[in-house]
PDB file of C-alpha atoms in Angstrom:
ATOM      1  CA  MET A   1       6.079 -43.862 -14.570  1.00 53.00           C
ATOM      2  CA  ARG A   2       6.783 -42.056 -11.341  1.00 50.00           C
ATOM      3  CA  LYS A   3       9.956 -40.282 -12.754  1.00 48.00           C
ATOM      4  CA  SER A   4       8.155 -39.233 -15.866  1.00 47.00           C
ATOM      5  CA  VAL A   5       5.267 -37.684 -13.830  1.00 38.00           C
ATOM      6  CA  LEU A   6       7.781 -35.864 -11.470  1.00 39.00           C
ATOM      7  CA  LEU A   7       9.650 -34.712 -14.551  1.00 41.00           C
ATOM      8  CA  PHE A   8       6.546 -33.236 -16.104  1.00 42.00           C
ATOM      9  CA  VAL A   9       5.473 -31.402 -12.972  1.00 40.00           C
ATOM     10  CA  LEU A  10       9.025 -29.967 -12.695  1.00 40.00           C
ATOM     11  CA  CYS A  11       8.955 -28.811 -16.222  1.00 41.00           C
ATOM     12  CA  ALA A  12       5.448 -27.398 -15.836  1.00 43.00           C
ATOM     13  CA  LEU A  13       6.672 -25.498 -12.827  1.00 38.00           C
ATOM     14  CA  LEU A  14       9.797 -24.157 -14.593  1.00 41.00           C
ATOM     15  CA  LEU A  15       7.834 -22.992 -17.557  1.00 41.00           C
ATOM     16  CA  THR A  16       5.134 -21.286 -15.661  1.00 39.00           C
ATOM     17  CA  LEU A  17       7.320 -19.599 -12.907  1.00 38.00           C
ATOM     18  CA  PRO A  18       8.488 -16.722 -15.263  1.00 40.00           C
ATOM     19  CA  ALA A  19       5.124 -15.926 -16.269  1.00 38.00           C
ATOM     20  CA  VAL A  20       3.935 -15.787 -12.696  1.00 36.00           C
ATOM     21  CA  ALA A  21       6.820 -13.732 -11.628  1.00 37.00           C
ATOM     22  CA  ALA A  22       6.254 -11.229 -14.525  1.00 39.00           C
ATOM     23  CA  ALA A  23       2.315 -11.104 -13.709  1.00 42.00           C
ATOM     24  CA  GLU A  24       2.895 -10.304 -10.120  1.00 45.00           C
ATOM     25  CA  GLY A  25       1.750  -6.898  -9.036  1.00 47.00           C
ATOM     26  CA  MET A  26       0.542  -6.059 -12.565  1.00 46.00           C
ATOM     27  CA  ALA A  27      -2.785  -5.012 -11.241  1.00 48.00           C
ATOM     28  CA  TRP A  28      -1.415  -2.282  -9.064  1.00 44.00           C
ATOM     29  CA  ARG A  29       1.088  -0.974 -11.698  1.00 53.00           C
ATOM     30  CA  GLU A  30      -1.855  -0.438 -13.856  1.00 65.00           C
ATOM     31  CA  LEU A  31      -3.825   1.757 -11.565  1.00 69.00           C
ATOM     32  CA  PRO A  32      -3.892   5.488 -12.304  1.00 77.00           C
ATOM     33  CA  VAL A  33      -1.409   6.792  -9.612  1.00 87.00           C
ATOM     34  CA  VAL A  34      -1.852  10.597  -9.412  1.00 87.00           C
ATOM     35  CA  ALA A  35       0.115  11.206  -6.191  1.00 88.00           C
ATOM     36  CA  GLN A  36       2.933   9.676  -4.301  1.00 90.00           C
ATOM     37  CA  VAL A  37       3.444  10.034  -0.538  1.00 90.00           C
ATOM     38  CA  GLN A  38       6.650   8.857   1.239  1.00 89.00           C
ATOM     39  CA  TRP A  39       6.800   8.967   5.144  1.00 87.00           C
ATOM     40  CA  ASP A  40       9.583   7.905   7.370  1.00 86.00           C
ATOM     41  CA  GLY A  41       9.265   7.129  10.875  1.00 79.00           C
ATOM     42  CA  LYS A  42      12.508   8.304  11.966  1.00 77.00           C
ATOM     43  CA  LEU A  43      11.144  11.766  12.720  1.00 71.00           C
ATOM     44  CA  GLY A  44       8.493  10.602  15.069  1.00 79.00           C
ATOM     45  CA  GLY A  45       5.723  12.998  15.843  1.00 83.00           C
ATOM     46  CA  THR A  46       2.672  13.524  13.614  1.00 87.00           C
ATOM     47  CA  GLU A  47       2.311  14.568  10.058  1.00 88.00           C
ATOM     48  CA  SER A  48      -0.871  15.074   7.930  1.00 90.00           C
ATOM     49  CA  LEU A  49      -1.676  15.455   4.352  1.00 91.00           C
ATOM     50  CA  GLN A  50      -4.897  16.057   2.417  1.00 92.00           C
ATOM     51  CA  LEU A  51      -5.559  14.983  -1.191  1.00 89.00           C
ATOM     52  CA  GLN A  52      -8.561  15.275  -3.443  1.00 88.00           C
ATOM     53  CA  LEU A  53      -9.069  12.237  -5.840  1.00 86.00           C
ATOM     54  CA  ARG A  54     -11.570  11.464  -8.443  1.00 85.00           C
ATOM     55  CA  ALA A  55     -13.249   8.017  -8.547  1.00 82.00           C
ATOM     56  CA  GLY A  56     -10.726   5.353  -9.496  1.00 83.00           C
ATOM     57  CA  GLN A  57      -7.714   7.500  -9.070  1.00 86.00           C
ATOM     58  CA  THR A  58      -4.980   6.105  -6.726  1.00 87.00           C
ATOM     59  CA  VAL A  59      -2.452   7.370  -4.239  1.00 89.00           C
ATOM     60  CA  GLN A  60       0.792   5.561  -3.551  1.00 90.00           C
ATOM     61  CA  VAL A  61       1.976   5.595   0.049  1.00 91.00           C
ATOM     62  CA  ASP A  62       5.498   4.435   0.916  1.00 91.00           C
ATOM     63  CA  LEU A  63       6.058   4.085   4.646  1.00 90.00           C
ATOM     64  CA  LEU A  64       9.602   3.603   5.890  1.00 88.00           C
ATOM     65  CA  ALA A  65      10.917   1.899   8.791  1.00 86.00           C
ATOM     66  CA  ALA A  66      14.248   0.323  10.230  1.00 83.00           C
ATOM     67  CA  ALA A  67      14.602  -3.397  10.014  1.00 79.00           C
ATOM     68  CA  GLY A  68      15.400  -5.233  13.393  1.00 83.00           C
ATOM     69  CA  THR A  69      13.953  -2.480  15.656  1.00 86.00           C
ATOM     70  CA  GLY A  70      10.533  -4.237  15.943  1.00 87.00           C
ATOM     71  CA  TYR A  71       8.722  -1.242  14.665  1.00 88.00           C
ATOM     72  CA  LEU A  72       5.944  -1.822  12.040  1.00 87.00           C
ATOM     73  CA  TRP A  73       3.434   0.340  10.388  1.00 88.00           C
ATOM     74  CA  SER A  74      -0.178  -0.490  11.017  1.00 87.00           C
ATOM     75  CA  THR A  75      -2.258   0.462   8.008  1.00 85.00           C
ATOM     76  CA  PRO A  76      -6.014   0.937   7.257  1.00 78.00           C
ATOM     77  CA  ILE A  77      -7.687  -1.868   5.500  1.00 75.00           C
ATOM     78  CA  THR A  78     -10.433  -1.938   3.002  1.00 71.00           C
ATOM     79  CA  ALA A  79     -12.880  -3.223   5.435  1.00 70.00           C
ATOM     80  CA  ASP A  80     -12.774  -0.297   7.523  1.00 72.00           C
ATOM     81  CA  LEU A  81     -12.886   2.152   4.662  1.00 78.00           C
ATOM     82  CA  LYS A  82     -16.028   3.822   3.178  1.00 79.00           C
ATOM     83  CA  TYR A  83     -14.790   6.045   0.302  1.00 78.00           C
ATOM     84  CA  ALA A  84     -11.420   4.498  -0.508  1.00 79.00           C
ATOM     85  CA  VAL A  85     -10.158   0.870  -1.151  1.00 83.00           C
ATOM     86  CA  LEU A  86      -6.780  -0.808  -0.425  1.00 82.00           C
ATOM     87  CA  ALA A  87      -5.638  -1.646  -3.888  1.00 80.00           C
ATOM     88  CA  HIS A  88      -2.333  -3.258  -3.065  1.00 80.00           C
ATOM     89  CA  ASP A  89      -0.021  -3.832  -0.101  1.00 81.00           C
ATOM     90  CA  SER A  90       3.524  -5.066  -0.819  1.00 77.00           C
ATOM     91  CA  GLY A  91       4.194  -5.749   2.851  1.00 77.00           C
ATOM     92  CA  PRO A  92       7.570  -4.758   4.522  1.00 77.00           C
ATOM     93  CA  GLN A  93      10.451  -5.026   1.888  1.00 80.00           C
ATOM     94  CA  ALA A  94      13.981  -4.639   2.572  1.00 76.00           C
ATOM     95  CA  LEU A  95      15.548  -1.932   0.513  1.00 75.00           C
ATOM     96  CA  THR A  96      19.132  -3.135   1.083  1.00 74.00           C
ATOM     97  CA  ASP A  97      20.937  -6.359   1.908  1.00 75.00           C
ATOM     98  CA  ARG A  98      22.317  -4.653   5.175  1.00 71.00           C
ATOM     99  CA  MET A  99      21.084  -6.052   8.620  1.00 72.00           C
ATOM    100  CA  GLY A 100      19.073  -3.286  10.237  1.00 72.00           C
ATOM    101  CA  GLY A 101      18.823  -1.460   6.897  1.00 75.00           C
ATOM    102  CA  PRO A 102      15.468   0.404   5.854  1.00 82.00           C
ATOM    103  CA  LEU A 103      12.260  -1.301   5.187  1.00 85.00           C
ATOM    104  CA  GLN A 104       9.467   0.105   2.886  1.00 87.00           C
ATOM    105  CA  GLN A 105       5.880  -0.761   2.811  1.00 87.00           C
ATOM    106  CA  ARG A 106       4.197   0.268  -0.390  1.00 87.00           C
ATOM    107  CA  LEU A 107       0.289   0.639  -0.290  1.00 87.00           C
ATOM    108  CA  PHE A 108      -2.034   1.888  -3.115  1.00 88.00           C
ATOM    109  CA  TYR A 109      -5.417   3.433  -2.028  1.00 87.00           C
ATOM    110  CA  GLN A 110      -7.961   4.023  -4.713  1.00 86.00           C
ATOM    111  CA  ALA A 111     -10.903   6.382  -4.524  1.00 85.00           C
ATOM    112  CA  ARG A 112     -14.219   4.403  -4.929  1.00 82.00           C
ATOM    113  CA  GLY A 113     -16.548   4.892  -7.762  1.00 78.00           C
ATOM    114  CA  GLY A 114     -19.994   6.322  -7.103  1.00 76.00           C
ATOM    115  CA  VAL A 115     -19.481   7.823  -3.792  1.00 75.00           C
ATOM    116  CA  GLU A 116     -18.323  11.024  -2.683  1.00 80.00           C
ATOM    117  CA  GLY A 117     -16.891  11.985   0.770  1.00 82.00           C
ATOM    118  CA  THR A 118     -13.835  12.075   2.919  1.00 86.00           C
ATOM    119  CA  GLU A 119     -11.699   9.214   4.140  1.00 85.00           C
ATOM    120  CA  THR A 120      -9.011   9.680   6.874  1.00 88.00           C
ATOM    121  CA  LEU A 121      -6.286   7.034   6.708  1.00 88.00           C
ATOM    122  CA  THR A 122      -4.185   6.649   9.728  1.00 90.00           C
ATOM    123  CA  PHE A 123      -0.799   5.006   9.698  1.00 90.00           C
ATOM    124  CA  VAL A 124       0.790   4.286  13.074  1.00 92.00           C
ATOM    125  CA  LEU A 125       4.226   3.208  13.775  1.00 91.00           C
ATOM    126  CA  ARG A 126       4.736   1.049  16.851  1.00 90.00           C
ATOM    127  CA  ARG A 127       5.991  -2.091  18.133  1.00 91.00           C
ATOM    128  CA  PRO A 128       3.200  -4.565  18.040  1.00 90.00           C
ATOM    129  CA  TRP A 129       4.015  -6.124  21.622  1.00 93.00           C
ATOM    130  CA  GLU A 130       3.925  -2.749  23.587  1.00 92.00           C
ATOM    131  CA  ALA A 131       1.094  -0.871  24.830  1.00 92.00           C
ATOM    132  CA  ALA A 132      -1.041   0.549  22.378  1.00 88.00           C
ATOM    133  CA  ASP A 133      -0.521   4.228  23.531  1.00 89.00           C
ATOM    134  CA  LYS A 134       3.426   3.729  22.921  1.00 91.00           C
ATOM    135  CA  ILE A 135       3.400   5.099  19.526  1.00 91.00           C
ATOM    136  CA  ALA A 136       6.680   6.193  17.566  1.00 91.00           C
ATOM    137  CA  ALA A 137       5.050   8.068  14.774  1.00 91.00           C
ATOM    138  CA  THR A 138       1.536   8.891  13.359  1.00 92.00           C
ATOM    139  CA  ARG A 139       0.788   9.963   9.699  1.00 93.00           C
ATOM    140  CA  THR A 140      -2.567  10.822   8.542  1.00 92.00           C
ATOM    141  CA  LEU A 141      -3.724  10.946   4.822  1.00 91.00           C
ATOM    142  CA  THR A 142      -7.074  12.474   4.407  1.00 90.00           C
ATOM    143  CA  ILE A 143      -8.689  11.630   0.898  1.00 87.00           C
ATOM    144  CA  SER A 144     -11.443  13.622  -0.397  1.00 85.00           C
ATOM    145  CA  GLY A 145     -13.373  11.694  -3.136  1.00 75.00           C
ATOM    146  CA  LYS A 146     -14.980  13.584  -6.097  1.00 75.00           C
ATOM    147  CA  PRO A 147     -17.182  12.258  -8.780  1.00 69.00           C
ATOM    148  CA  GLU A 148     -15.723  10.684 -11.893  1.00 64.00           C
ATOM    149  CA  LYS A 149     -16.716  13.700 -14.015  1.00 64.00           C
ATOM    150  CA  GLU A 150     -17.923  17.241 -13.276  1.00 58.00           C
ATOM    151  CA  PRO A 151     -21.759  17.564 -14.438  1.00 57.00           C
ATOM    152  CA  ARG A 152     -22.193  19.941 -17.363  1.00 60.00           C
ATOM    153  CA  LYS A 153     -23.690  23.453 -16.660  1.00 64.00           C
ATOM    154  CA  GLY A 154     -26.376  24.505 -18.723  1.00 59.00           C
ATOM    155  CA  THR A 155     -27.726  21.019 -19.943  1.00 53.00           C
TER     156      THR A 155
END
């Protein structure tokens, strides 16, 4: 009896695993990405960019860093945002199998519906254990939210 239950559970896992793997991340792939931004921390300093999005539109932000250096990007989360929402965060992913190779963190920010305004997203590259003022790079993305549709004139 025990073996048959274990075999059933194992078969069920094997059958559902491909479906789960295929469905992983589908929600963010279907978002209407209208702009892609890629920033690398190697250059240091500060860079800024401004975008205008309509409600529901999404910007993809790719943050690059080097593995093994201890540097990580800190990113804005939805709870702190008024006009945008973090739709997906891949977490740091290795781009190669090499030790110390590049890492990429892919984030998708979507303009909220029903609100207009400007949101400033600040991405900071630093080592978490060092003092807060020891920043290697700062990247700022300002998103201006527009209504879903422009009102008709003359009606």
